[in-house]
Amino acid sequence: MTTTIRIGIIGAGMAGQAHAFGYRNASMARDLGDIDVQLHTIADPNLELAQSVAHRYGFANAVADIEAFLANPEIDAVSVALPNHLHAEVLPKVIASGKHLFAEKPIGRTREEAGRLADLAEACTAVTGVGFSFRRLPGLAALAQAVQNGAVGKVHTVRAWYNADYAVDPSGALSWRYSQEQSGGGALLDIGAHAIDAAQFVVGPVSRVLNSTLRTVITERPKPAAGAIGHGGATTEERGPVTNDDVALLTVEFDGGAVGQITLSRIASGVPNSLGVEAFGSNGHAVFDSISAGEFHLFESGVASAAFNGPRRIFTGPEHPYFNDVAAMPGAGVGTGYAEAFVAEIQEFLRCVRDGSPMDTNFKTAVSMMSVVGAALEAAESNTPVDVDSRQHA
């Protein structure tokens, strides 16, 4: 029997377009052959943008009225990809509509805001998931499996990072991303959400933020012109202050006793987009860097003679998670990248909608990440360690 799922997306910016790409290609997975994915509507207050995205990605309709969109009974499942400060307003309305919901991270600007949304999601019967897309990269998913299966022994030291250069130009527009009130955090949350989640995905929950240093390097920027979109949007002559961090350095402790460093920068000149995790254990180490997404490295002590033993460079292939469902030619070494991660997360969302099962990246996952962000903000302000455990529920 075929299950028809009619898709709508709220938000036609970069993240919304990535979701649209995921839905357009979701049927690549053989086990989703019984799902008829119908690309129904793109909703965005900027109607011209919504129409452009709908045309490019094959959606039948574009609207500017989000209230009318949510009232449309023809839409079964909704992706929400809006600026952070709009999630607290829009997500409760989607949940109340009874439609299945896939939200871009973060679901709130604070732990408390995220917790309230998680409570609403838990009380509804629809599927509610959150897009921690890097988890769906075959290399990172395979590395997490290896670590969790004991390939490197007991983990004692962790290093995670997210370096990007989208904010390196001081003439870039002062968008909502540079406002602490609107965003909830600079590099710490905008890209740190992914690095913190990736570290917890591989090693387990962070229990304590031992130290947190936040720095704003570019302290003011030109205000955006009306209707400006994205990092390269048009600007005006008027300038305003940047009120959140360009760089964040965290020292953390994990539930299992490991210690780690999480480094985040949105002004990393020459590094366009690199998320990585490195875990050292009693029997080896493992490394993944998204800039080389089609591979990961693993060292297991004692698997060969000392003269020839060392880290192995492993190319992702059909034996690794998600690979067969997203690779255009599913053979080892052909490589996958960040685009395929969006396909894989949408595929998982659609499976859960079809089966009526919860997503592994749900609103509780988002609260866990936001709890670390909240502890890091408090530790930076107080210059003292802050426990994360007590922050798991609003």
Short mmCIF file of C-alpha atoms in Angstrom, two decimals:
data_model
loop_
_atom_site.label_atom_id
_atom_site.label_comp_id
_atom_site.label_asym_id
_atom_site.label_seq_id
_atom_site.Cartn_x
_atom_site.Cartn_y
_atom_site.Cartn_z
CA MET A 1 0.00 0.00 0.00
CA THR A 2 1.30 3.45 -0.92
CA THR A 3 1.46 6.18 1.73
CA THR A 4 1.02 9.70 0.36
CA ILE A 5 2.81 12.45 2.30
CA ARG A 6 2.19 16.01 1.11
CA ILE A 7 5.05 18.31 2.08
CA GLY A 8 5.14 21.96 2.99
CA ILE A 9 8.14 24.08 4.00
CA ILE A 10 8.03 27.27 6.06
CA GLY A 11 11.09 29.38 5.28
CA ALA A 12 12.66 29.75 1.85
CA GLY A 13 16.16 30.80 2.91
CA MET A 14 19.32 28.68 2.82
CA ALA A 15 18.13 26.07 5.31
CA GLY A 16 14.66 25.86 3.77
CA GLN A 17 16.22 25.28 0.37
CA ALA A 18 18.37 22.52 1.83
CA HIS A 19 15.20 20.86 3.16
CA ALA A 20 13.58 21.24 -0.26
CA PHE A 21 16.60 19.52 -1.80
CA GLY A 22 16.20 16.70 0.71
CA TYR A 23 12.52 16.12 -0.10
CA ARG A 24 13.14 16.29 -3.84
CA ASN A 25 15.70 13.49 -3.58
CA ALA A 26 14.27 11.45 -0.69
CA SER A 27 12.88 8.73 -2.94
CA MET A 28 16.43 7.55 -3.69
CA ALA A 29 16.06 5.19 -0.70
CA ARG A 30 14.72 1.83 -1.87
CA ASP A 31 12.80 1.24 1.34
CA LEU A 32 10.79 4.42 0.72
CA GLY A 33 9.32 3.09 -2.52
CA ASP A 34 5.94 2.80 -0.85
CA ILE A 35 5.84 6.55 -0.07
CA ASP A 36 4.47 9.03 -2.58
CA VAL A 37 6.24 12.26 -1.63
CA GLN A 38 4.23 15.17 -3.00
CA LEU A 39 5.98 18.55 -2.97
CA HIS A 40 3.07 20.80 -2.12
CA THR A 41 3.92 24.33 -0.87
CA ILE A 42 6.75 26.67 0.04
CA ALA A 43 5.67 29.37 2.52
CA ASP A 44 7.66 32.53 3.20
CA PRO A 45 6.66 36.16 3.89
CA ASN A 46 8.88 37.03 0.92
CA LEU A 47 6.53 35.68 -1.74
CA GLU A 48 8.95 36.29 -4.60
CA LEU A 49 11.57 34.16 -2.84
CA ALA A 50 9.01 31.46 -2.05
CA GLN A 51 7.96 31.33 -5.71
CA SER A 52 11.57 31.10 -6.87
CA VAL A 53 12.36 28.23 -4.49
CA ALA A 54 9.12 26.41 -5.34
CA HIS A 55 9.96 26.60 -9.03
CA ARG A 56 13.56 25.44 -8.62
CA TYR A 57 12.77 22.49 -6.37
CA GLY A 58 9.51 21.34 -7.94
CA PHE A 59 6.94 22.43 -5.35
CA ALA A 60 3.47 23.05 -6.74
CA ASN A 61 2.61 26.17 -4.74
CA ALA A 62 4.13 29.21 -3.04
CA VAL A 63 2.41 31.39 -0.44
CA ALA A 64 3.26 34.27 1.87
CA ASP A 65 0.48 33.67 4.43
CA ILE A 66 1.81 31.18 7.00
CA GLU A 67 -1.49 31.06 8.91
CA ALA A 68 -3.36 30.00 5.77
CA PHE A 69 -0.59 27.51 5.03
CA LEU A 70 -1.03 25.84 8.44
CA ALA A 71 -4.81 25.72 8.00
CA ASN A 72 -4.50 23.89 4.68
CA PRO A 73 -5.69 20.29 5.24
CA GLU A 74 -3.88 19.13 2.11
CA ILE A 75 -0.47 19.48 3.81
CA ASP A 76 0.51 16.48 5.93
CA ALA A 77 4.07 17.26 7.02
CA VAL A 78 5.93 20.53 7.52
CA SER A 79 9.57 21.55 7.63
CA VAL A 80 10.34 24.76 9.49
CA ALA A 81 13.56 26.60 8.67
CA LEU A 82 13.29 30.14 10.02
CA PRO A 83 15.52 32.56 11.95
CA ASN A 84 15.94 31.38 15.55
CA HIS A 85 13.73 34.04 17.14
CA LEU A 86 10.73 32.98 15.03
CA HIS A 87 10.75 29.34 16.11
CA ALA A 88 9.09 30.02 19.46
CA GLU A 89 6.25 31.74 17.59
CA VAL A 90 5.80 29.33 14.67
CA LEU A 91 6.61 25.86 16.06
CA PRO A 92 3.73 25.82 18.59
CA LYS A 93 1.32 26.65 15.76
CA VAL A 94 2.63 23.78 13.64
CA ILE A 95 2.37 21.40 16.60
CA ALA A 96 -1.19 22.59 17.31
CA SER A 97 -2.14 21.98 13.66
CA GLY A 98 -1.48 18.25 14.10
CA LYS A 99 0.85 18.14 11.11
CA HIS A 100 4.09 16.18 11.32
CA LEU A 101 6.97 18.56 12.01
CA PHE A 102 10.64 18.59 11.07
CA ALA A 103 12.37 21.66 12.51
CA GLU A 104 15.77 23.06 11.67
CA LYS A 105 18.04 23.45 14.67
CA PRO A 106 17.90 25.13 17.15
CA ILE A 107 14.28 24.91 18.26
CA GLY A 108 14.75 27.80 20.69
CA ARG A 109 17.19 30.52 21.68
CA THR A 110 17.57 29.26 25.26
CA ARG A 111 17.32 25.98 27.13
CA GLU A 112 14.07 27.15 28.69
CA GLU A 113 12.54 28.11 25.34
CA ALA A 114 13.60 24.80 23.83
CA GLY A 115 12.26 22.94 26.86
CA ARG A 116 8.81 24.49 26.52
CA LEU A 117 8.70 23.50 22.86
CA ALA A 118 9.85 19.98 23.71
CA ASP A 119 6.98 19.67 26.20
CA LEU A 120 4.50 20.65 23.48
CA ALA A 121 6.05 18.15 21.06
CA GLU A 122 5.92 15.34 23.61
CA ALA A 123 2.23 15.93 24.22
CA CYS A 124 1.26 15.66 20.53
CA THR A 125 0.75 12.49 18.49
CA ALA A 126 2.46 13.69 15.31
CA VAL A 127 6.11 12.97 14.52
CA THR A 128 8.38 15.81 15.64
CA GLY A 129 12.05 15.81 14.65
CA VAL A 130 14.98 18.21 14.57
CA GLY A 131 17.58 18.55 11.83
CA PHE A 132 21.02 17.74 13.21
CA SER A 133 22.14 17.05 9.66
CA PHE A 134 25.81 16.22 10.27
CA ARG A 135 24.78 13.03 12.10
CA ARG A 136 23.60 11.70 8.72
CA LEU A 137 27.01 11.95 7.04
CA PRO A 138 28.09 8.33 6.49
CA GLY A 139 31.63 9.02 7.74
CA LEU A 140 30.58 10.62 11.02
CA ALA A 141 27.87 8.01 11.58
CA ALA A 142 30.36 5.20 10.96
CA LEU A 143 32.90 6.79 13.30
CA ALA A 144 30.26 7.08 16.02
CA GLN A 145 29.42 3.39 15.60
CA ALA A 146 33.10 2.44 15.85
CA VAL A 147 33.62 4.45 19.04
CA GLN A 148 30.43 3.18 20.64
CA ASN A 149 31.37 -0.42 19.74
CA GLY A 150 34.67 -0.03 21.61
CA ALA A 151 37.05 0.21 18.65
CA VAL A 152 39.19 2.81 20.45
CA GLY A 153 38.60 1.50 23.97
CA LYS A 154 37.44 3.76 26.79
CA VAL A 155 37.41 7.35 25.54
CA HIS A 156 39.36 9.78 27.70
CA THR A 157 39.97 12.83 25.48
CA VAL A 158 37.77 14.49 22.88
CA ARG A 159 38.26 17.34 20.44
CA ALA A 160 35.41 18.77 18.42
CA TRP A 161 35.34 21.82 16.20
CA TYR A 162 33.35 23.81 13.72
CA ASN A 163 35.27 26.38 11.71
CA ALA A 164 33.59 28.53 9.07
CA ASP A 165 34.37 31.82 7.34
CA TYR A 166 30.91 33.16 6.52
CA ALA A 167 31.40 36.07 8.95
CA VAL A 168 35.02 36.90 8.19
CA ASP A 169 34.16 39.99 6.09
CA PRO A 170 33.45 42.94 8.44
CA SER A 171 31.35 44.56 5.71
CA GLY A 172 28.87 41.68 5.83
CA ALA A 173 25.33 42.64 6.76
CA LEU A 174 24.26 42.81 10.41
CA SER A 175 21.63 40.07 10.11
CA TRP A 176 19.75 38.39 12.97
CA ARG A 177 22.69 35.98 13.32
CA TYR A 178 24.73 38.76 14.98
CA SER A 179 22.10 39.60 17.60
CA GLN A 180 22.22 37.71 20.90
CA GLU A 181 18.55 38.48 21.50
CA GLN A 182 17.39 37.21 18.12
CA SER A 183 19.79 34.28 17.74
CA GLY A 184 20.51 33.04 21.26
CA GLY A 185 24.22 32.77 20.48
CA GLY A 186 26.80 33.53 17.83
CA ALA A 187 29.28 30.88 16.79
CA LEU A 188 28.39 29.11 20.04
CA LEU A 189 24.88 28.32 18.81
CA ASP A 190 24.75 28.95 15.06
CA ILE A 191 27.47 26.42 14.24
CA GLY A 192 28.22 25.21 17.76
CA ALA A 193 24.85 23.45 17.82
CA HIS A 194 26.21 20.99 15.27
CA ALA A 195 29.63 20.52 16.91
CA ILE A 196 28.16 20.02 20.38
CA ASP A 197 25.62 17.55 19.03
CA ALA A 198 28.28 15.71 17.03
CA ALA A 199 30.49 15.35 20.12
CA GLN A 200 27.55 14.01 22.14
CA PHE A 201 26.58 11.72 19.24
CA VAL A 202 30.05 10.14 19.21
CA VAL A 203 31.00 10.16 22.91
CA GLY A 204 27.82 10.67 24.95
CA PRO A 205 26.28 13.51 26.94
CA VAL A 206 28.29 16.49 28.16
CA SER A 207 27.84 16.70 31.94
CA ARG A 208 29.79 19.86 32.75
CA VAL A 209 31.23 22.94 31.11
CA LEU A 210 34.53 23.46 32.88
CA ASN A 211 35.47 26.67 31.09
CA SER A 212 33.93 28.86 28.42
CA THR A 213 35.51 31.77 26.56
CA LEU A 214 33.43 33.83 24.14
CA ARG A 215 34.92 36.60 21.99
CA THR A 216 33.46 39.14 19.60
CA VAL A 217 36.18 40.13 17.15
CA ILE A 218 34.16 42.17 14.63
CA THR A 219 32.21 44.44 16.96
CA GLU A 220 29.99 46.27 14.45
CA ARG A 221 28.58 45.72 10.98
CA PRO A 222 26.50 47.63 8.40
CA LYS A 223 22.76 47.17 8.79
CA PRO A 224 21.04 45.13 6.07
CA ALA A 225 18.99 46.72 3.30
CA ALA A 226 15.26 45.98 3.23
CA GLY A 227 14.64 42.47 1.90
CA ALA A 228 18.31 41.44 2.09
CA ILE A 229 18.78 37.67 2.29
CA GLY A 230 21.66 35.52 3.45
CA HIS A 231 25.28 36.18 4.37
CA GLY A 232 25.91 38.29 1.27
CA GLY A 233 22.81 40.45 1.51
CA ALA A 234 22.81 44.12 0.51
CA THR A 235 23.66 46.67 3.22
CA THR A 236 23.03 50.29 4.11
CA GLU A 237 25.38 53.03 5.30
CA GLU A 238 24.10 52.74 8.87
CA ARG A 239 26.03 50.51 11.27
CA GLY A 240 25.08 48.61 14.42
CA PRO A 241 26.73 46.54 17.17
CA VAL A 242 27.39 42.80 17.08
CA THR A 243 26.08 41.44 20.39
CA ASN A 244 27.17 37.81 20.28
CA ASP A 245 30.35 35.79 19.83
CA ASP A 246 32.50 35.26 16.74
CA VAL A 247 34.67 32.69 18.54
CA ALA A 248 33.81 30.24 21.34
CA LEU A 249 36.25 27.96 23.19
CA LEU A 250 34.77 25.38 25.56
CA THR A 251 36.39 22.84 27.87
CA VAL A 252 33.88 20.17 28.83
CA GLU A 253 33.48 16.92 30.73
CA PHE A 254 31.39 14.00 29.48
CA ASP A 255 29.20 11.59 31.44
CA GLY A 256 31.71 8.77 30.92
CA GLY A 257 34.55 10.81 32.45
CA ALA A 258 36.23 11.97 29.24
CA VAL A 259 37.32 15.58 28.95
CA GLY A 260 37.21 17.57 25.76
CA GLN A 261 37.61 20.84 23.95
CA ILE A 262 35.03 22.27 21.57
CA THR A 263 36.30 25.15 19.43
CA LEU A 264 34.02 27.25 17.26
CA SER A 265 34.72 30.09 14.87
CA ARG A 266 32.65 31.86 12.23
CA ILE A 267 35.64 33.99 11.19
CA ALA A 268 38.10 31.19 10.33
CA SER A 269 39.72 32.71 7.24
CA GLY A 270 40.23 30.16 4.49
CA VAL A 271 38.15 27.41 6.13
CA PRO A 272 34.71 27.65 4.53
CA ASN A 273 32.95 24.88 6.46
CA SER A 274 34.64 22.25 8.60
CA LEU A 275 33.00 20.24 11.37
CA GLY A 276 35.10 17.59 13.06
CA VAL A 277 35.30 15.17 15.97
CA GLU A 278 38.39 13.39 17.28
CA ALA A 279 38.18 10.83 20.09
CA PHE A 280 41.19 9.29 21.87
CA GLY A 281 40.68 6.13 23.88
CA SER A 282 42.62 3.46 25.75
CA ASN A 283 42.98 1.40 22.57
CA GLY A 284 43.18 3.91 19.72
CA HIS A 285 41.63 7.00 18.22
CA ALA A 286 39.15 8.07 15.55
CA VAL A 287 38.90 11.29 13.49
CA PHE A 288 36.30 12.76 11.15
CA ASP A 289 36.38 16.12 9.35
CA SER A 290 33.44 17.16 7.17
CA ILE A 291 35.74 19.03 4.80
CA SER A 292 36.70 15.50 3.66
CA ALA A 293 33.25 14.04 4.22
CA GLY A 294 33.82 10.87 2.20
CA GLU A 295 36.34 9.43 4.63
CA PHE A 296 37.30 9.01 8.28
CA HIS A 297 40.40 7.79 10.12
CA LEU A 298 40.65 5.02 12.69
CA PHE A 299 43.59 3.72 14.71
CA GLU A 300 43.28 0.51 16.73
CA SER A 301 46.36 -0.48 18.68
CA GLY A 302 47.54 -4.04 18.33
CA VAL A 303 45.82 -4.92 15.06
CA ALA A 304 49.16 -5.20 13.25
CA SER A 305 52.84 -5.29 14.09
CA ALA A 306 54.25 -2.05 15.48
CA ALA A 307 56.25 -1.49 12.31
CA PHE A 308 53.16 -1.29 10.13
CA ASN A 309 50.37 -0.27 12.47
CA GLY A 310 48.96 3.24 12.26
CA PRO A 311 45.82 5.24 11.53
CA ARG A 312 43.79 3.85 8.64
CA ARG A 313 42.12 6.14 6.12
CA ILE A 314 38.71 4.58 5.48
CA PHE A 315 36.61 5.63 2.49
CA THR A 316 32.87 5.55 3.04
CA GLY A 317 30.87 3.02 1.07
CA PRO A 318 27.84 0.71 1.08
CA GLU A 319 28.75 -0.82 4.45
CA HIS A 320 28.36 2.52 6.23
CA PRO A 321 25.15 4.18 7.50
CA TYR A 322 23.00 6.13 5.03
CA PHE A 323 25.41 5.64 2.12
CA ASN A 324 23.24 3.40 -0.07
CA ASP A 325 20.27 5.72 0.33
CA VAL A 326 21.99 8.94 -0.71
CA ALA A 327 24.95 8.17 -3.00
CA ALA A 328 24.19 8.79 -6.67
CA MET A 329 26.35 5.77 -7.53
CA PRO A 330 26.51 3.57 -4.40
CA GLY A 331 30.04 2.24 -4.63
CA ALA A 332 32.85 2.71 -2.13
CA GLY A 333 34.93 5.80 -2.70
CA VAL A 334 32.50 7.77 -4.87
CA GLY A 335 32.03 10.12 -1.93
CA THR A 336 29.12 11.90 -0.31
CA GLY A 337 28.89 15.42 1.07
CA TYR A 338 26.76 17.80 3.07
CA ALA A 339 23.95 17.85 0.50
CA GLU A 340 23.43 14.12 1.01
CA ALA A 341 23.14 14.65 4.77
CA PHE A 342 19.97 16.67 4.16
CA VAL A 343 18.60 13.91 1.96
CA ALA A 344 19.31 11.32 4.65
CA GLU A 345 17.67 13.28 7.46
CA ILE A 346 14.55 13.90 5.38
CA GLN A 347 14.44 10.19 4.47
CA GLU A 348 14.52 9.32 8.17
CA PHE A 349 11.74 11.83 8.89
CA LEU A 350 9.58 10.31 6.15
CA ARG A 351 10.17 6.78 7.48
CA CYS A 352 9.03 7.90 10.91
CA VAL A 353 5.92 9.56 9.48
CA ARG A 354 5.06 6.40 7.55
CA ASP A 355 5.72 4.09 10.48
CA GLY A 356 4.41 6.34 13.25
CA SER A 357 7.73 6.03 15.08
CA PRO A 358 9.78 8.71 16.90
CA MET A 359 12.86 10.25 15.30
CA ASP A 360 16.25 9.65 16.90
CA THR A 361 16.90 13.40 16.63
CA ASN A 362 13.83 14.78 18.35
CA PHE A 363 13.06 17.86 20.43
CA LYS A 364 14.71 16.24 23.48
CA THR A 365 17.92 15.98 21.46
CA ALA A 366 17.70 19.71 20.81
CA VAL A 367 17.13 20.44 24.50
CA SER A 368 20.24 18.39 25.37
CA MET A 369 22.32 20.50 22.98
CA MET A 370 20.77 23.74 24.23
CA SER A 371 21.54 22.72 27.81
CA VAL A 372 25.25 22.70 26.94
CA VAL A 373 24.93 26.09 25.22
CA GLY A 374 23.15 27.50 28.26
CA ALA A 375 25.82 26.16 30.60
CA ALA A 376 28.54 27.63 28.34
CA LEU A 377 26.92 31.07 28.39
CA GLU A 378 26.67 30.94 32.18
CA ALA A 379 30.24 29.68 32.58
CA ALA A 380 31.55 32.48 30.35
CA GLU A 381 29.73 35.07 32.44
CA SER A 382 30.61 33.66 35.85
CA ASN A 383 34.08 32.34 34.97
CA THR A 384 33.26 29.19 36.92
CA PRO A 385 32.41 25.60 35.91
CA VAL A 386 28.69 24.93 35.36
CA ASP A 387 26.97 21.53 35.53
CA VAL A 388 24.83 20.53 32.56
CA ASP A 389 22.90 17.65 34.17
CA SER A 390 20.47 19.88 36.05
CA ARG A 391 19.68 21.75 32.84
CA GLN A 392 18.17 18.85 30.93
CA HIS A 393 14.55 19.84 31.57
CA ALA A 394 12.86 23.22 31.58
#
